[in-house]
Amino acid sequence: VPPSWWLEQAGCGLVLLHACKAMPGGRRIRRRSMWQSGLRAVGLVSRASSSTATEPGAPAATSSAAPAESPGAWPATRVRQEFINFFAERKEHSFIASSPVVPLNDPTLLFANAGMNQFKAIFMGQLEPQSPLEGLTRAVNSQKCIRAGGKHNDLEDVGRDCYHHTFFEMLGNWSFGDYFKSESIDWAWELLTTVYGLDPDRLYASYFGGDEELGLPADLEAKELWLKHLPESRVLPFGKGDNFWEMGAVGPCGPCSEIHYDRIGGGRDAAALVNADDPDVLEIWNLVFMQFYRNDNGSLTELPNRHIDTGMGLERVTSILQDKRSNYDTDLFTPLLAAVHSVVGGEPYRGRLGAEDSDLRDTAYRILVDHARTLTLAVADGAVPSSEGRGYVLRRILRRAVRCGRQIMGAPPGFFHRLVPVVVESLSPAYPELPAAASRVEAVLREEEDAFDRTVERGVQVFQEIAAELAAKGAQVVPGEQAFLLYDTHGFPLDLTEQMASEAGFTVDLPGFEEAMEKQKTRSREAQRDQQAAERGMRPLELVAEQTAWLEGRSIPVTDDSLKYSWDVKPTATVKAIFSESGFVDSTEELGEGANIGLVLDKTSFYGEAGGQVSDIGTLSAASASFDVRIVQAFAGFALHSGIHSGAEPLRVGDEVVCEVDYEHRRRVAPNHTMTHCLNWALREVVGDGADQRGSLVNAERLRFDFSGEALSTKQLSRVEGLVQEVIEKAVPVTSMEVPLQEALGIVGIRAVAGEQYPDPVRLVTVGAGKAEEVIGAPADERWRSQSVEFCGGTHISSSADAAAFVVLEERAISKGVRRIIAATGAVAEQANEEGRQVIKRLEALEAAKLPDEASIVELGRHVDSAAISATVKSDCRARLEVLRKTAKKKQKGSSKAVIAAAQATVAEAASSAEASGLGHCVVVLEDIDAKAVQQVMQSAPENIATLVLAPAGDSVNCVATVPDSLQAKGKADAWVRAALAPLGGRGGGKPGRAQGSAKTDEGGLAQAEEAANSFWA
């Protein structure tokens, strides 16, 4: 790797979004994240009315006080807490804990990148009844955020300036259909000037200046509200690029107002520097007035409820309160900078920027501490470096950090993971989950750093091969496809490819690289859509805020789904609405055959897709029409029964239908779900508490369970499988009941999914002798550790015996630190067990054979690899087959020696007999010997007599002949072989003294060859 390239990396663009801008989808969104799609994360409500708050980050018991004048009086912990206290105590907001920075339940969103992520269901009008957020009107918190990944990263800012970060904390307050612009602006002013004590003369506010394309006028209401606090010269209009916020291409949006602070002050007019990327005029707070909805066609409609969504970067406001021009000089970063110096040695951090930082050492310092925070928080919350999605972003962040440390600062190999404890110590007061994850984070980063060393070496070799091929062709440009191959397949950074190409006299086709990247993304998106369509038989419909507001506006009640846990019922329901891809209709007559449609009913017995379990399927039958239900999903309490319009008799709003759930389908799903709970419990019994659930999927065929941890040994996996089977054989009851969430959280041994959002009350499901009523009656009883106790809203069997059987079909890694088990119950498991028994029977027959046939061993091995049998049986069979292979080879080796020796003796005997009869040649037929062995036999052929061997092998015959020098005048070996094989149409060749050939043969063919061979010497 060229040294000049390494030196440039400290200043190079990182694949990161800085903490102030994001440009997803080509839109420039200042200081706010574009919502890409859903996040459902932990957000347990802590009401401000509580007399005390014990949860870290929750409002403290004491009220906000006026700030001390000394910058040292404002440590970051106080800055964070005063913000929360202000809104929780003075303005009656509920404290909602930060959701994980990794949205484990939403693979379409790389990271939580704004405080509003966990409130998406509210903004989209999709909040489910009994959600812990139900009824929430005001909220406050500090959210862990990462803005990294995606095409439109700011490649030049992180490390090269003093205020951009990949991980940051977003202080935010929200109103959900409650207060709006007036209170939001007034309270922001009050907090900044009264609590934080900022100089009002240094504050500037921006507002939306209107946009003709959007058809929206200037937000003069916001302007007038700001004029109560600021002179008009410091209330500035900007366009939609700066002051119109959108969640995504479709969804809630609205104008926003940003608050900027001038670090210099002194009475100067800094209006011209607002939104000009001046490091001394910073945007510190963004107030979003969410009042519109962006439709698919780009038009805007008014939201039924208007919301407030604000965000203020903790790092920036802390730097202001501590009077530091650089965020890296605050107490959020100084301990980390000291730790880097301790690890790498050399000069300490001096805060140099630009030309002053000629050796890029301080740039590298900033990169390392920023990336250490990002990676520690992401891995602690469940992400791991990998080759896909968010894992790939993390991998590239770590590799850039390692390159900067190793090549610029001279850090020793394996240095980076040693920064993790300092990050944990710094942030654990606000995020108490970090200490428990510290050792795991260190292990993951250490392993990834080691792997990077190997990747660089491998990538350099591949590049050198590409360069050699190009040079041979006289080419001067590395094709974009080749650069993308290095990037995508070998993890080789594009900037390193560019640097090495330059030094080798090449350039890189960057447009071609981008095209290859975009093609891959398109393929990935299409594959995901096709997979969903294939699994569900249709592209699913979705109700968002506009549709749920439409339903509410017509007084349509949410669907009563209380019968979803009942079995073999057929309730009658009324069609309240019919939804299609073009909107709501009154009758399916308006739609063509094959159209995707969804029916909203007043009540239903269908279970809707949730918690990793597929929905029920079935039929809705009317008097003269029926509708096949392929998927059921709930949106803000409205159960949408989706399927494909058959084009037969129409369904109309107001029709009565009979809900006919396919209960046979549910009877295959429910055992898989119940045994998923038992599997979760069994893993904890065998592996320990570190095996935390990371996801699951339950359908009618199999169950899938993802968990954190290392690979299970065959013994451990067998024990897990055995424990679940024991639960089935004991025929223990499966019970459930709804209980208050806080009471349920106190149950000993309760298993809850990290990142999952549970309703209150929550449904408690138990599998074991202790029924749900007993468990909640004695939550501290240690007996509950010996059975499954979980929160769950899915459908279950009533007795564990209904599962009939349980088999683990596969256990494998899906990423670093995360494993996946695929298992089955019922008929599928019994079939797997029977197949396993048949495999074992075949294996035992081979083991009993004196000389196992190698071909049979190979064939059985292939069958074992593809068979749907127990993973433990498969592992055992593979081990036994390997023993058989070694035994067969050993016996075969000994047997081959004996066969060759016997064949040599036969040839010698035939030669002696021919010689005694006065013949100068002999023809010998050798049975059961292969061509290679014939060659070995003929190496010791008699030297005084011509010898030809015919060795039949299936439907062919091999022939080898030797003729001593003394007889070659009479006949040569190559001619003899051709003559012998001529009757069979065979061919041969060689030298006068030795030749060989082969021919196809059938019954009688061997005798013809033998006769022709003898006739040659006549």
mmCIF file of C-alpha atoms in Angstrom, residues 742-938:
data_model
loop_
_atom_site.group_PDB
_atom_site.id
_atom_site.type_symbol
_atom_site.label_atom_id
_atom_site.label_comp_id
_atom_site.label_asym_id
_atom_site.label_seq_id
_atom_site.Cartn_x
_atom_site.Cartn_y
_atom_site.Cartn_z
ATOM 1 C CA GLN A 742 -44.127 -2.668 35.057
ATOM 2 C CA GLU A 743 -45.362 -5.650 37.102
ATOM 3 C CA ALA A 744 -44.412 -8.033 34.305
ATOM 4 C CA LEU A 745 -40.912 -6.570 34.029
ATOM 5 C CA GLY A 746 -40.329 -7.672 37.636
ATOM 6 C CA ILE A 747 -40.832 -11.376 36.929
ATOM 7 C CA VAL A 748 -37.744 -13.492 37.593
ATOM 8 C CA GLY A 749 -36.386 -14.920 34.361
ATOM 9 C CA ILE A 750 -38.589 -12.865 32.047
ATOM 10 C CA ARG A 751 -37.326 -12.855 28.464
ATOM 11 C CA ALA A 752 -37.889 -9.570 26.619
ATOM 12 C CA VAL A 753 -36.516 -8.662 23.190
ATOM 13 C CA ALA A 754 -34.020 -5.787 23.083
ATOM 14 C CA GLY A 755 -35.390 -2.981 20.967
ATOM 15 C CA GLU A 756 -38.966 -4.272 21.014
ATOM 16 C CA GLN A 757 -41.841 -1.996 21.959
ATOM 17 C CA TYR A 758 -44.343 -3.609 24.301
ATOM 18 C CA PRO A 759 -47.864 -2.406 25.010
ATOM 19 C CA ASP A 760 -49.143 -1.643 28.476
ATOM 20 C CA PRO A 761 -50.773 -3.843 29.641
ATOM 21 C CA VAL A 762 -48.630 -6.519 28.061
ATOM 22 C CA ARG A 763 -49.612 -10.087 27.222
ATOM 23 C CA LEU A 764 -47.688 -12.615 29.301
ATOM 24 C CA VAL A 765 -47.245 -16.123 27.848
ATOM 25 C CA THR A 766 -45.949 -19.030 29.924
ATOM 26 C CA VAL A 767 -44.999 -22.570 28.912
ATOM 27 C CA GLY A 768 -44.622 -24.781 31.948
ATOM 28 C CA ALA A 769 -46.154 -25.960 35.177
ATOM 29 C CA GLY A 770 -46.369 -22.395 36.445
ATOM 30 C CA LYS A 771 -49.370 -20.809 34.758
ATOM 31 C CA ALA A 772 -49.521 -17.102 33.965
ATOM 32 C CA GLU A 773 -51.738 -16.362 36.988
ATOM 33 C CA GLU A 774 -49.285 -18.076 39.339
ATOM 34 C CA VAL A 775 -46.274 -16.369 37.786
ATOM 35 C CA ILE A 776 -47.662 -12.847 38.099
ATOM 36 C CA GLY A 777 -48.876 -13.685 41.609
ATOM 37 C CA ALA A 778 -45.342 -14.536 42.753
ATOM 38 C CA PRO A 779 -43.016 -12.692 40.354
ATOM 39 C CA ALA A 780 -39.881 -13.179 42.482
ATOM 40 C CA ASP A 781 -40.177 -16.980 42.610
ATOM 41 C CA GLU A 782 -36.978 -18.572 41.258
ATOM 42 C CA ARG A 783 -39.029 -21.456 39.795
ATOM 43 C CA TRP A 784 -39.874 -19.351 36.786
ATOM 44 C CA ARG A 785 -36.280 -19.608 35.572
ATOM 45 C CA SER A 786 -36.941 -23.288 34.824
ATOM 46 C CA GLN A 787 -39.653 -22.583 32.261
ATOM 47 C CA SER A 788 -40.483 -20.181 29.446
ATOM 48 C CA VAL A 789 -41.943 -16.821 30.496
ATOM 49 C CA GLU A 790 -42.173 -14.157 27.782
ATOM 50 C CA PHE A 791 -44.079 -11.143 26.523
ATOM 51 C CA CYS A 792 -45.905 -12.042 23.335
ATOM 52 C CA GLY A 793 -48.903 -11.035 21.274
ATOM 53 C CA GLY A 794 -48.916 -14.113 19.036
ATOM 54 C CA THR A 795 -51.088 -17.183 18.723
ATOM 55 C CA HIS A 796 -50.100 -20.297 20.668
ATOM 56 C CA ILE A 797 -51.098 -23.884 21.316
ATOM 57 C CA SER A 798 -52.794 -24.771 24.620
ATOM 58 C CA SER A 799 -50.462 -27.628 25.561
ATOM 59 C CA SER A 800 -46.845 -28.212 24.670
ATOM 60 C CA ALA A 801 -47.820 -31.721 23.545
ATOM 61 C CA ASP A 802 -49.614 -30.182 20.562
ATOM 62 C CA ALA A 803 -46.189 -29.457 19.041
ATOM 63 C CA ALA A 804 -45.641 -33.253 18.779
ATOM 64 C CA ALA A 805 -41.912 -32.970 18.009
ATOM 65 C CA PHE A 806 -39.082 -30.444 17.735
ATOM 66 C CA VAL A 807 -36.001 -30.560 15.538
ATOM 67 C CA VAL A 808 -33.180 -28.064 15.042
ATOM 68 C CA LEU A 809 -32.488 -28.170 11.310
ATOM 69 C CA GLU A 810 -29.644 -25.664 11.152
ATOM 70 C CA GLU A 811 -27.433 -23.455 13.308
ATOM 71 C CA ARG A 812 -25.159 -20.944 11.605
ATOM 72 C CA ALA A 813 -23.700 -17.443 11.760
ATOM 73 C CA ILE A 814 -25.474 -14.587 9.992
ATOM 74 C CA SER A 815 -22.970 -11.932 11.099
ATOM 75 C CA LYS A 816 -20.258 -11.458 13.677
ATOM 76 C CA GLY A 817 -21.655 -12.289 17.097
ATOM 77 C CA VAL A 818 -25.127 -13.232 15.831
ATOM 78 C CA ARG A 819 -26.249 -16.829 15.204
ATOM 79 C CA ARG A 820 -29.385 -18.227 13.572
ATOM 80 C CA ILE A 821 -31.275 -21.402 14.415
ATOM 81 C CA ILE A 822 -33.841 -22.821 12.005
ATOM 82 C CA ALA A 823 -36.117 -25.440 13.506
ATOM 83 C CA ALA A 824 -39.437 -27.188 12.949
ATOM 84 C CA THR A 825 -42.255 -28.800 14.905
ATOM 85 C CA GLY A 826 -45.141 -31.186 14.207
ATOM 86 C CA ALA A 827 -45.269 -33.127 10.948
ATOM 87 C CA VAL A 828 -42.201 -31.367 9.521
ATOM 88 C CA ALA A 829 -40.151 -32.318 12.590
ATOM 89 C CA GLU A 830 -41.451 -35.903 12.550
ATOM 90 C CA GLN A 831 -40.554 -36.210 8.887
ATOM 91 C CA ALA A 832 -37.070 -34.880 9.664
ATOM 92 C CA ASN A 833 -36.706 -37.439 12.452
ATOM 93 C CA GLU A 834 -37.805 -40.292 10.165
ATOM 94 C CA GLU A 835 -35.402 -39.156 7.467
ATOM 95 C CA GLY A 836 -32.678 -39.044 10.119
ATOM 96 C CA ARG A 837 -33.425 -42.609 11.150
ATOM 97 C CA GLN A 838 -33.173 -43.791 7.543
ATOM 98 C CA VAL A 839 -29.853 -42.020 7.117
ATOM 99 C CA ILE A 840 -28.499 -43.615 10.277
ATOM 100 C CA LYS A 841 -29.649 -47.052 9.058
ATOM 101 C CA ARG A 842 -27.748 -46.614 5.797
ATOM 102 C CA LEU A 843 -24.719 -45.387 7.718
ATOM 103 C CA GLU A 844 -24.760 -48.379 10.049
ATOM 104 C CA ALA A 845 -24.873 -50.719 7.029
ATOM 105 C CA LEU A 846 -21.742 -49.107 5.616
ATOM 106 C CA GLU A 847 -20.043 -49.307 9.017
ATOM 107 C CA ALA A 848 -20.836 -53.034 9.171
ATOM 108 C CA ALA A 849 -19.255 -53.745 5.761
ATOM 109 C CA LYS A 850 -15.768 -55.268 5.755
ATOM 110 C CA LEU A 851 -14.656 -53.043 2.905
ATOM 111 C CA PRO A 852 -16.992 -49.990 2.588
ATOM 112 C CA ASP A 853 -17.491 -48.864 -0.977
ATOM 113 C CA GLU A 854 -16.009 -45.383 -1.368
ATOM 114 C CA ALA A 855 -18.641 -44.360 -3.921
ATOM 115 C CA SER A 856 -21.401 -45.296 -1.477
ATOM 116 C CA ILE A 857 -19.733 -43.261 1.249
ATOM 117 C CA VAL A 858 -19.514 -40.193 -1.014
ATOM 118 C CA GLU A 859 -23.151 -40.580 -2.140
ATOM 119 C CA LEU A 860 -24.415 -40.870 1.423
ATOM 120 C CA GLY A 861 -22.348 -37.844 2.406
ATOM 121 C CA ARG A 862 -24.011 -35.757 -0.291
ATOM 122 C CA HIS A 863 -27.412 -36.966 0.841
ATOM 123 C CA VAL A 864 -26.648 -36.008 4.443
ATOM 124 C CA ASP A 865 -25.574 -32.517 3.372
ATOM 125 C CA SER A 866 -28.882 -31.838 1.598
ATOM 126 C CA ALA A 867 -31.243 -33.760 3.876
ATOM 127 C CA ALA A 868 -33.727 -31.913 6.114
ATOM 128 C CA ILE A 869 -32.724 -33.738 9.293
ATOM 129 C CA SER A 870 -31.711 -32.769 12.791
ATOM 130 C CA ALA A 871 -28.579 -30.637 12.781
ATOM 131 C CA THR A 872 -27.135 -32.775 15.576
ATOM 132 C CA VAL A 873 -27.825 -35.989 13.626
ATOM 133 C CA LYS A 874 -26.277 -34.381 10.560
ATOM 134 C CA SER A 875 -23.163 -33.405 12.495
ATOM 135 C CA ASP A 876 -22.837 -36.902 13.977
ATOM 136 C CA CYS A 877 -23.299 -38.546 10.571
ATOM 137 C CA ARG A 878 -20.668 -36.323 8.985
ATOM 138 C CA ALA A 879 -18.174 -37.262 11.688
ATOM 139 C CA ARG A 880 -18.884 -40.989 11.286
ATOM 140 C CA LEU A 881 -18.691 -40.746 7.495
ATOM 141 C CA GLU A 882 -15.284 -39.126 7.799
ATOM 142 C CA VAL A 883 -14.105 -42.079 9.903
ATOM 143 C CA LEU A 884 -15.474 -44.429 7.235
ATOM 144 C CA ARG A 885 -13.651 -42.535 4.479
ATOM 145 C CA LYS A 886 -10.350 -42.848 6.305
ATOM 146 C CA THR A 887 -10.951 -46.552 7.042
ATOM 147 C CA ALA A 888 -11.916 -47.272 3.433
ATOM 148 C CA LYS A 889 -8.837 -45.500 2.107
ATOM 149 C CA LYS A 890 -6.612 -47.394 4.500
ATOM 150 C CA LYS A 891 -8.131 -50.754 3.545
ATOM 151 C CA GLN A 892 -8.120 -49.838 -0.126
ATOM 152 C CA LYS A 893 -4.477 -48.922 0.054
ATOM 153 C CA GLY A 894 -3.585 -52.306 1.549
ATOM 154 C CA SER A 895 -5.904 -54.103 -0.842
ATOM 155 C CA SER A 896 -4.383 -52.385 -3.896
ATOM 156 C CA LYS A 897 -0.928 -53.580 -2.967
ATOM 157 C CA ALA A 898 -2.204 -57.125 -2.674
ATOM 158 C CA VAL A 899 -4.045 -56.920 -6.023
ATOM 159 C CA ILE A 900 -0.946 -55.631 -7.817
ATOM 160 C CA ALA A 901 1.245 -58.292 -6.273
ATOM 161 C CA ALA A 902 -1.205 -61.011 -7.311
ATOM 162 C CA ALA A 903 -1.426 -59.597 -10.846
ATOM 163 C CA GLN A 904 2.354 -59.496 -11.142
ATOM 164 C CA ALA A 905 2.510 -63.110 -10.095
ATOM 165 C CA THR A 906 -0.108 -64.033 -12.729
ATOM 166 C CA VAL A 907 1.841 -62.275 -15.476
ATOM 167 C CA ALA A 908 5.120 -63.908 -14.393
ATOM 168 C CA GLU A 909 3.479 -67.353 -14.351
ATOM 169 C CA ALA A 910 1.991 -66.815 -17.855
ATOM 170 C CA ALA A 911 5.392 -65.675 -19.176
ATOM 171 C CA SER A 912 7.147 -68.724 -17.718
ATOM 172 C CA SER A 913 4.526 -71.041 -19.209
ATOM 173 C CA ALA A 914 4.854 -69.389 -22.658
ATOM 174 C CA GLU A 915 8.618 -69.571 -22.506
ATOM 175 C CA ALA A 916 8.474 -73.249 -21.558
ATOM 176 C CA SER A 917 6.220 -73.837 -24.580
ATOM 177 C CA GLY A 918 8.766 -72.164 -26.850
ATOM 178 C CA LEU A 919 6.651 -69.025 -27.446
ATOM 179 C CA GLY A 920 8.141 -65.545 -27.545
ATOM 180 C CA HIS A 921 4.977 -63.839 -26.262
ATOM 181 C CA CYS A 922 2.134 -64.176 -23.788
ATOM 182 C CA VAL A 923 -1.341 -62.596 -23.556
ATOM 183 C CA VAL A 924 -2.811 -62.217 -20.050
ATOM 184 C CA VAL A 925 -6.333 -61.191 -19.000
ATOM 185 C CA LEU A 926 -6.417 -59.523 -15.551
ATOM 186 C CA GLU A 927 -9.805 -59.112 -13.840
ATOM 187 C CA ASP A 928 -10.725 -56.506 -11.179
ATOM 188 C CA ILE A 929 -7.808 -54.162 -11.701
ATOM 189 C CA ASP A 930 -7.859 -50.553 -12.829
ATOM 190 C CA ALA A 931 -5.748 -48.873 -15.498
ATOM 191 C CA LYS A 932 -3.352 -47.313 -13.007
ATOM 192 C CA ALA A 933 -2.674 -50.654 -11.369
ATOM 193 C CA VAL A 934 -2.061 -52.290 -14.789
ATOM 194 C CA GLN A 935 0.680 -49.732 -15.438
ATOM 195 C CA GLN A 936 2.315 -50.678 -12.140
ATOM 196 C CA VAL A 937 2.071 -54.396 -12.963
ATOM 197 C CA MET A 938 3.730 -53.900 -16.343
#
